[in-house]
PDB file of C-alpha atoms in Angstrom:
ATOM      1  CA  UNK A   1       1.326   2.978  24.485  1.00  0.00           C
ATOM      2  CA  UNK A   2      -0.496   5.207  22.036  1.00  0.00           C
ATOM      3  CA  UNK A   3       2.390   4.810  19.568  1.00  0.00           C
ATOM      4  CA  UNK A   4       2.156   0.976  19.714  1.00  0.00           C
ATOM      5  CA  UNK A   5      -1.629   1.076  19.013  1.00  0.00           C
ATOM      6  CA  UNK A   6      -1.119   3.439  16.105  1.00  0.00           C
ATOM      7  CA  UNK A   7       1.683   1.280  14.642  1.00  0.00           C
ATOM      8  CA  UNK A   8      -0.550  -1.831  14.912  1.00  0.00           C
ATOM      9  CA  UNK A   9      -3.338   0.004  13.156  1.00  0.00           C
ATOM     10  CA  UNK A  10      -0.999   1.008  10.305  1.00  0.00           C
ATOM     11  CA  UNK A  11       0.328  -2.536   9.905  1.00  0.00           C
ATOM     12  CA  UNK A  12      -3.214  -3.936   9.763  1.00  0.00           C
ATOM     13  CA  UNK A  13      -4.174  -1.268   7.199  1.00  0.00           C
ATOM     14  CA  UNK A  14      -1.128  -2.074   5.005  1.00  0.00           C
ATOM     15  CA  UNK A  15      -1.852  -5.772   5.211  1.00  0.00           C
ATOM     16  CA  UNK A  16      -5.479  -5.180   4.205  1.00  0.00           C
ATOM     17  CA  UNK A  17      -4.436  -2.992   1.264  1.00  0.00           C
ATOM     18  CA  UNK A  18      -2.055  -5.662   0.035  1.00  0.00           C
ATOM     19  CA  UNK A  19      -4.696  -8.353   0.371  1.00  0.00           C
ATOM     20  CA  UNK A  20      -7.290  -6.270  -1.480  1.00  0.00           C
ATOM     21  CA  UNK A  21      -4.746  -5.606  -4.261  1.00  0.00           C
ATOM     22  CA  UNK A  22      -4.064  -9.346  -4.561  1.00  0.00           C
ATOM     23  CA  UNK A  23      -0.459  -8.812  -3.633  1.00  0.00           C
ATOM     24  CA  UNK A  24       0.138  -6.667  -6.745  1.00  0.00           C
ATOM     25  CA  UNK A  25       1.184  -3.031  -7.322  1.00  0.00           C
ATOM     26  CA  UNK A  26      -1.844  -1.459  -8.996  1.00  0.00           C
ATOM     27  CA  UNK A  27       0.265   0.722 -11.276  1.00  0.00           C
ATOM     28  CA  UNK A  28       2.674  -1.794 -12.669  1.00  0.00           C
ATOM     29  CA  UNK A  29       1.042  -5.154 -11.642  1.00  0.00           C
ATOM     30  CA  UNK A  30       4.393  -6.257 -10.181  1.00  0.00           C
ATOM     31  CA  UNK A  31       4.250  -8.561  -7.251  1.00  0.00           C
ATOM     32  CA  UNK A  32       4.507  -7.026  -3.776  1.00  0.00           C
ATOM     33  CA  UNK A  33       4.766 -10.527  -2.340  1.00  0.00           C
ATOM     34  CA  UNK A  34       7.214 -13.069  -3.649  1.00  0.00           C
ATOM     35  CA  UNK A  35       8.574 -16.511  -2.828  1.00  0.00           C
ATOM     36  CA  UNK A  36      12.380 -16.425  -2.599  1.00  0.00           C
ATOM     37  CA  UNK A  37      14.509 -18.305  -5.103  1.00  0.00           C
ATOM     38  CA  UNK A  38      14.597 -21.513  -2.933  1.00  0.00           C
ATOM     39  CA  UNK A  39      10.823 -21.538  -2.742  1.00  0.00           C
ATOM     40  CA  UNK A  40      10.887 -21.720   1.070  1.00  0.00           C
ATOM     41  CA  UNK A  41      10.238 -18.183   2.281  1.00  0.00           C
ATOM     42  CA  UNK A  42       7.486 -15.796   1.263  1.00  0.00           C
ATOM     43  CA  UNK A  43       8.503 -12.161   1.507  1.00  0.00           C
ATOM     44  CA  UNK A  44       6.816  -8.800   1.151  1.00  0.00           C
ATOM     45  CA  UNK A  45       9.014  -6.371  -0.688  1.00  0.00           C
ATOM     46  CA  UNK A  46      10.712  -3.792   1.552  1.00  0.00           C
ATOM     47  CA  UNK A  47      10.461  -1.297  -1.283  1.00  0.00           C
ATOM     48  CA  UNK A  48       6.769  -0.589  -0.895  1.00  0.00           C
ATOM     49  CA  UNK A  49       4.808   2.137   0.890  1.00  0.00           C
ATOM     50  CA  UNK A  50       1.357   3.637   1.240  1.00  0.00           C
ATOM     51  CA  UNK A  51       0.351   6.152  -1.351  1.00  0.00           C
ATOM     52  CA  UNK A  52      -2.460   8.627  -1.003  1.00  0.00           C
ATOM     53  CA  UNK A  53      -4.851   9.159  -3.900  1.00  0.00           C
ATOM     54  CA  UNK A  54      -5.858  12.541  -2.475  1.00  0.00           C
ATOM     55  CA  UNK A  55      -3.039  14.286  -0.589  1.00  0.00           C
ATOM     56  CA  UNK A  56      -3.110  15.077   3.106  1.00  0.00           C
ATOM     57  CA  UNK A  57      -0.910  18.206   3.094  1.00  0.00           C
ATOM     58  CA  UNK A  58      -1.464  21.517   1.292  1.00  0.00           C
ATOM     59  CA  UNK A  59       1.699  21.057  -0.801  1.00  0.00           C
ATOM     60  CA  UNK A  60       0.885  17.435  -1.746  1.00  0.00           C
ATOM     61  CA  UNK A  61      -0.208  16.232  -5.108  1.00  0.00           C
ATOM     62  CA  UNK A  62      -3.983  16.001  -5.576  1.00  0.00           C
ATOM     63  CA  UNK A  63      -4.593  17.841  -2.266  1.00  0.00           C
ATOM     64  CA  UNK A  64      -8.131  17.819  -0.944  1.00  0.00           C
ATOM     65  CA  UNK A  65      -8.770  19.622   2.323  1.00  0.00           C
ATOM     66  CA  UNK A  66     -12.200  17.990   2.614  1.00  0.00           C
ATOM     67  CA  UNK A  67     -10.808  14.413   2.460  1.00  0.00           C
ATOM     68  CA  UNK A  68      -9.740  12.270   5.413  1.00  0.00           C
ATOM     69  CA  UNK A  69      -6.554  11.165   3.726  1.00  0.00           C
ATOM     70  CA  UNK A  70      -5.905   8.142   6.019  1.00  0.00           C
ATOM     71  CA  UNK A  71      -9.088   6.183   5.147  1.00  0.00           C
ATOM     72  CA  UNK A  72      -8.435   2.908   3.307  1.00  0.00           C
ATOM     73  CA  UNK A  73     -10.409   4.066   0.250  1.00  0.00           C
ATOM     74  CA  UNK A  74      -7.786   6.828  -0.298  1.00  0.00           C
ATOM     75  CA  UNK A  75      -4.742   4.554   0.026  1.00  0.00           C
ATOM     76  CA  UNK A  76      -2.879   2.057  -2.141  1.00  0.00           C
ATOM     77  CA  UNK A  77       0.287   0.033  -1.527  1.00  0.00           C
ATOM     78  CA  UNK A  78       2.752   0.818  -4.232  1.00  0.00           C
ATOM     79  CA  UNK A  79       6.346   0.082  -5.023  1.00  0.00           C
ATOM     80  CA  UNK A  80       8.416   3.066  -4.025  1.00  0.00           C
ATOM     81  CA  UNK A  81       9.416   3.842  -7.579  1.00  0.00           C
ATOM     82  CA  UNK A  82       5.796   3.885  -8.770  1.00  0.00           C
ATOM     83  CA  UNK A  83       4.837   6.083  -5.869  1.00  0.00           C
ATOM     84  CA  UNK A  84       7.511   8.597  -6.856  1.00  0.00           C
ATOM     85  CA  UNK A  85       6.361   8.426 -10.456  1.00  0.00           C
ATOM     86  CA  UNK A  86       2.736   9.294  -9.690  1.00  0.00           C
ATOM     87  CA  UNK A  87       3.620  12.062  -7.125  1.00  0.00           C
ATOM     88  CA  UNK A  88       6.891  13.551  -8.441  1.00  0.00           C
ATOM     89  CA  UNK A  89       7.818  12.523 -11.990  1.00  0.00           C
ATOM     90  CA  UNK A  90       4.516  12.435 -13.808  1.00  0.00           C
ATOM     91  CA  UNK A  91       1.705  13.680 -11.499  1.00  0.00           C
ATOM     92  CA  UNK A  92      -0.191  15.181 -14.485  1.00  0.00           C
ATOM     93  CA  UNK A  93      -0.749  11.579 -15.773  1.00  0.00           C
ATOM     94  CA  UNK A  94      -2.569  10.525 -12.614  1.00  0.00           C
ATOM     95  CA  UNK A  95      -5.667  12.398 -11.648  1.00  0.00           C
ATOM     96  CA  UNK A  96      -7.764  11.483  -8.626  1.00  0.00           C
ATOM     97  CA  UNK A  97     -10.326   9.920 -10.806  1.00  0.00           C
ATOM     98  CA  UNK A  98      -7.778   7.833 -12.678  1.00  0.00           C
ATOM     99  CA  UNK A  99      -6.124   6.598  -9.438  1.00  0.00           C
ATOM    100  CA  UNK A 100      -9.549   5.686  -7.946  1.00  0.00           C
ATOM    101  CA  UNK A 101     -10.338   3.739 -11.112  1.00  0.00           C
ATOM    102  CA  UNK A 102      -6.931   1.953 -11.038  1.00  0.00           C
ATOM    103  CA  UNK A 103      -7.528   1.016  -7.345  1.00  0.00           C
ATOM    104  CA  UNK A 104     -11.048  -0.243  -8.122  1.00  0.00           C
ATOM    105  CA  UNK A 105      -9.903  -2.326 -11.046  1.00  0.00           C
ATOM    106  CA  UNK A 106      -6.985  -3.993  -9.203  1.00  0.00           C
ATOM    107  CA  UNK A 107      -9.216  -4.781  -6.248  1.00  0.00           C
ATOM    108  CA  UNK A 108     -11.986  -6.260  -8.412  1.00  0.00           C
ATOM    109  CA  UNK A 109      -9.489  -8.259 -10.522  1.00  0.00           C
ATOM    110  CA  UNK A 110      -7.136  -9.640  -7.944  1.00  0.00           C
ATOM    111  CA  UNK A 111      -8.509  -9.429  -4.438  1.00  0.00           C
ATOM    112  CA  UNK A 112      -7.664 -12.773  -2.833  1.00  0.00           C
ATOM    113  CA  UNK A 113      -8.401 -13.625   0.829  1.00  0.00           C
ATOM    114  CA  UNK A 114      -5.940 -16.509   0.644  1.00  0.00           C
ATOM    115  CA  UNK A 115      -3.162 -13.976   0.469  1.00  0.00           C
ATOM    116  CA  UNK A 116      -4.077 -13.143   4.074  1.00  0.00           C
ATOM    117  CA  UNK A 117      -2.554 -16.398   5.257  1.00  0.00           C
ATOM    118  CA  UNK A 118       0.605 -15.672   3.346  1.00  0.00           C
ATOM    119  CA  UNK A 119       0.950 -12.188   5.010  1.00  0.00           C
ATOM    120  CA  UNK A 120       0.231 -13.469   8.510  1.00  0.00           C
ATOM    121  CA  UNK A 121       2.797 -16.255   8.134  1.00  0.00           C
ATOM    122  CA  UNK A 122       5.308 -13.974   6.516  1.00  0.00           C
ATOM    123  CA  UNK A 123       8.614 -13.523   8.284  1.00  0.00           C
ATOM    124  CA  UNK A 124       9.664 -10.840   5.872  1.00  0.00           C
ATOM    125  CA  UNK A 125      11.521  -7.565   6.129  1.00  0.00           C
ATOM    126  CA  UNK A 126       8.505  -5.311   5.558  1.00  0.00           C
ATOM    127  CA  UNK A 127       6.308  -6.785   8.253  1.00  0.00           C
ATOM    128  CA  UNK A 128       9.145  -7.690  10.677  1.00  0.00           C
ATOM    129  CA  UNK A 129      10.568  -4.120  10.594  1.00  0.00           C
ATOM    130  CA  UNK A 130       7.163  -2.752  11.431  1.00  0.00           C
ATOM    131  CA  UNK A 131       6.577  -5.300  14.208  1.00  0.00           C
ATOM    132  CA  UNK A 132       9.908  -4.324  15.805  1.00  0.00           C
ATOM    133  CA  UNK A 133       8.569  -0.828  16.385  1.00  0.00           C
ATOM    134  CA  UNK A 134       5.775  -2.078  18.618  1.00  0.00           C
TER     135      UNK A 134
END
């Protein structure tokens, strides 16, 4: 039962992050939500994940032992390739301050509550796969 509650909490948090980001990846501005080629089905990319601005483990990039790493203000939804880029390939290019600024700018520029309806009605791999773990 505890696992189900935790999973629901994570799904809601991810949906909220996507909504606040206006459905865009804050690093590349690529769409995280797309309408398929027939224009009939809206999908959230399966190739996205939560990224921490300040890391949660001692060996993580931008580790901060004083930070609660799972709070929404410390998270962004990114395409997997962009997440790997900021954490593994080019971490020196992305300081905590810069990532906070990127998050702030994308939220101010694109936050759209209408995207909430899209996410809730979405029968897409990202959300469906998470719902199956309930």
